[in-house]
Amino acid sequence: MDVFLMIRRHKMTIFADAKETTTVQELKKIVEGILKTPPEEQQLYKDDWLLEDAEGSRVPAKGRTLRQKKGGKRGK
């Protein structure tokens, strides 16, 4: 299944698509190709939740979240 992403950075919006099984590390590589920012300098969030790029972590396309951003509100 395809997952459609809207990535916001400052006033820039990037639209991308990926497979449901795409890892966070692979997503960071996609963003690196667009923004020229190395993956180790990126932090990707879903709502207020930080997506970790640990070995085998997947994009939380079905509402799975990994770690909440400090000061953020709790997700549903």
PDB file of C-alpha atoms in Angstrom:
ATOM      1  CA  MET A   1       0.000   0.000   0.000  1.00  0.00           C
ATOM      2  CA  ASP A   2       1.240   3.513  -0.778  1.00  0.00           C
ATOM      3  CA  VAL A   3       1.532   6.167   1.917  1.00  0.00           C
ATOM      4  CA  PHE A   4       1.371   9.837   0.966  1.00  0.00           C
ATOM      5  CA  LEU A   5       3.424  12.241   3.068  1.00  0.00           C
ATOM      6  CA  MET A   6       3.361  15.979   3.562  1.00  0.00           C
ATOM      7  CA  ILE A   7       6.656  17.133   5.064  1.00  0.00           C
ATOM      8  CA  ARG A   8       6.816  20.681   6.420  1.00  0.00           C
ATOM      9  CA  ARG A   9      10.070  22.540   7.033  1.00  0.00           C
ATOM     10  CA  HIS A  10       9.818  26.204   7.928  1.00  0.00           C
ATOM     11  CA  LYS A  11       7.691  27.653   5.102  1.00  0.00           C
ATOM     12  CA  MET A  12       8.449  24.802   2.683  1.00  0.00           C
ATOM     13  CA  THR A  13       6.096  21.879   2.095  1.00  0.00           C
ATOM     14  CA  ILE A  14       7.335  18.684   0.435  1.00  0.00           C
ATOM     15  CA  PHE A  15       4.937  16.061  -0.877  1.00  0.00           C
ATOM     16  CA  ALA A  16       6.266  12.528  -1.179  1.00  0.00           C
ATOM     17  CA  ASP A  17       4.927   9.030  -1.429  1.00  0.00           C
ATOM     18  CA  ALA A  18       6.374   5.818  -0.074  1.00  0.00           C
ATOM     19  CA  LYS A  19       5.390   2.253   0.637  1.00  0.00           C
ATOM     20  CA  GLU A  20       3.826   1.379   3.971  1.00  0.00           C
ATOM     21  CA  THR A  21       6.953  -0.682   4.699  1.00  0.00           C
ATOM     22  CA  THR A  22       9.402   2.203   4.097  1.00  0.00           C
ATOM     23  CA  THR A  23      11.766   2.674   7.035  1.00  0.00           C
ATOM     24  CA  VAL A  24      12.380   6.019   8.717  1.00  0.00           C
ATOM     25  CA  GLN A  25      15.993   5.837   7.497  1.00  0.00           C
ATOM     26  CA  GLU A  26      14.770   5.458   3.898  1.00  0.00           C
ATOM     27  CA  LEU A  27      12.452   8.453   4.365  1.00  0.00           C
ATOM     28  CA  LYS A  28      15.384  10.498   5.629  1.00  0.00           C
ATOM     29  CA  LYS A  29      17.310   9.550   2.469  1.00  0.00           C
ATOM     30  CA  ILE A  30      14.412  10.875   0.369  1.00  0.00           C
ATOM     31  CA  VAL A  31      14.441  14.145   2.330  1.00  0.00           C
ATOM     32  CA  GLU A  32      18.241  14.318   1.991  1.00  0.00           C
ATOM     33  CA  GLY A  33      17.896  14.150  -1.785  1.00  0.00           C
ATOM     34  CA  ILE A  34      15.574  17.157  -1.735  1.00  0.00           C
ATOM     35  CA  LEU A  35      17.008  19.343   1.042  1.00  0.00           C
ATOM     36  CA  LYS A  36      20.671  18.228   0.983  1.00  0.00           C
ATOM     37  CA  THR A  37      20.507  17.710   4.776  1.00  0.00           C
ATOM     38  CA  PRO A  38      22.204  14.495   5.988  1.00  0.00           C
ATOM     39  CA  PRO A  39      19.897  11.948   7.694  1.00  0.00           C
ATOM     40  CA  GLU A  40      21.792  12.210  10.995  1.00  0.00           C
ATOM     41  CA  GLU A  41      20.829  15.910  11.168  1.00  0.00           C
ATOM     42  CA  GLN A  42      17.123  15.261  10.532  1.00  0.00           C
ATOM     43  CA  GLN A  43      14.315  14.692  13.014  1.00  0.00           C
ATOM     44  CA  LEU A  44      11.054  13.525  11.491  1.00  0.00           C
ATOM     45  CA  TYR A  45       7.808  13.806  13.448  1.00  0.00           C
ATOM     46  CA  LYS A  46       4.282  12.520  13.055  1.00  0.00           C
ATOM     47  CA  ASP A  47       2.111  14.983  14.941  1.00  0.00           C
ATOM     48  CA  ASP A  48       4.162  15.536  18.126  1.00  0.00           C
ATOM     49  CA  TRP A  49       5.835  12.119  17.941  1.00  0.00           C
ATOM     50  CA  LEU A  50       9.464  11.660  16.924  1.00  0.00           C
ATOM     51  CA  LEU A  51      10.035   8.880  14.380  1.00  0.00           C
ATOM     52  CA  GLU A  52      13.095   6.900  15.409  1.00  0.00           C
ATOM     53  CA  ASP A  53      15.283   5.372  12.741  1.00  0.00           C
ATOM     54  CA  ALA A  54      16.414   2.358  14.751  1.00  0.00           C
ATOM     55  CA  GLU A  55      17.153  -0.795  12.788  1.00  0.00           C
ATOM     56  CA  GLY A  56      13.887  -2.159  11.440  1.00  0.00           C
ATOM     57  CA  SER A  57      11.673   0.775  12.503  1.00  0.00           C
ATOM     58  CA  ARG A  58       8.908   1.442  10.014  1.00  0.00           C
ATOM     59  CA  VAL A  59       6.874   4.511   9.170  1.00  0.00           C
ATOM     60  CA  PRO A  60       3.887   4.567  11.549  1.00  0.00           C
ATOM     61  CA  ALA A  61       1.427   4.673   8.648  1.00  0.00           C
ATOM     62  CA  LYS A  62      -1.362   3.039  10.635  1.00  0.00           C
ATOM     63  CA  GLY A  63      -1.220   5.302  13.670  1.00  0.00           C
ATOM     64  CA  ARG A  64       1.674   3.592  15.480  1.00  0.00           C
ATOM     65  CA  THR A  65       3.816   6.216  17.160  1.00  0.00           C
ATOM     66  CA  LEU A  66       7.223   5.879  18.726  1.00  0.00           C
ATOM     67  CA  ARG A  67       8.341   8.692  21.029  1.00  0.00           C
ATOM     68  CA  GLN A  68       6.624  11.925  22.033  1.00  0.00           C
ATOM     69  CA  LYS A  69       8.342  15.272  21.502  1.00  0.00           C
ATOM     70  CA  LYS A  70       9.099  17.142  24.746  1.00  0.00           C
ATOM     71  CA  GLY A  71       6.260  19.481  25.650  1.00  0.00           C
ATOM     72  CA  GLY A  72       4.009  17.978  22.987  1.00  0.00           C
ATOM     73  CA  LYS A  73       0.418  16.938  23.432  1.00  0.00           C
ATOM     74  CA  ARG A  74      -0.453  13.295  23.640  1.00  0.00           C
ATOM     75  CA  GLY A  75      -1.695  11.774  20.359  1.00  0.00           C
ATOM     76  CA  LYS A  76      -4.916   9.827  19.911  1.00  0.00           C
TER      77      LYS A  76
END
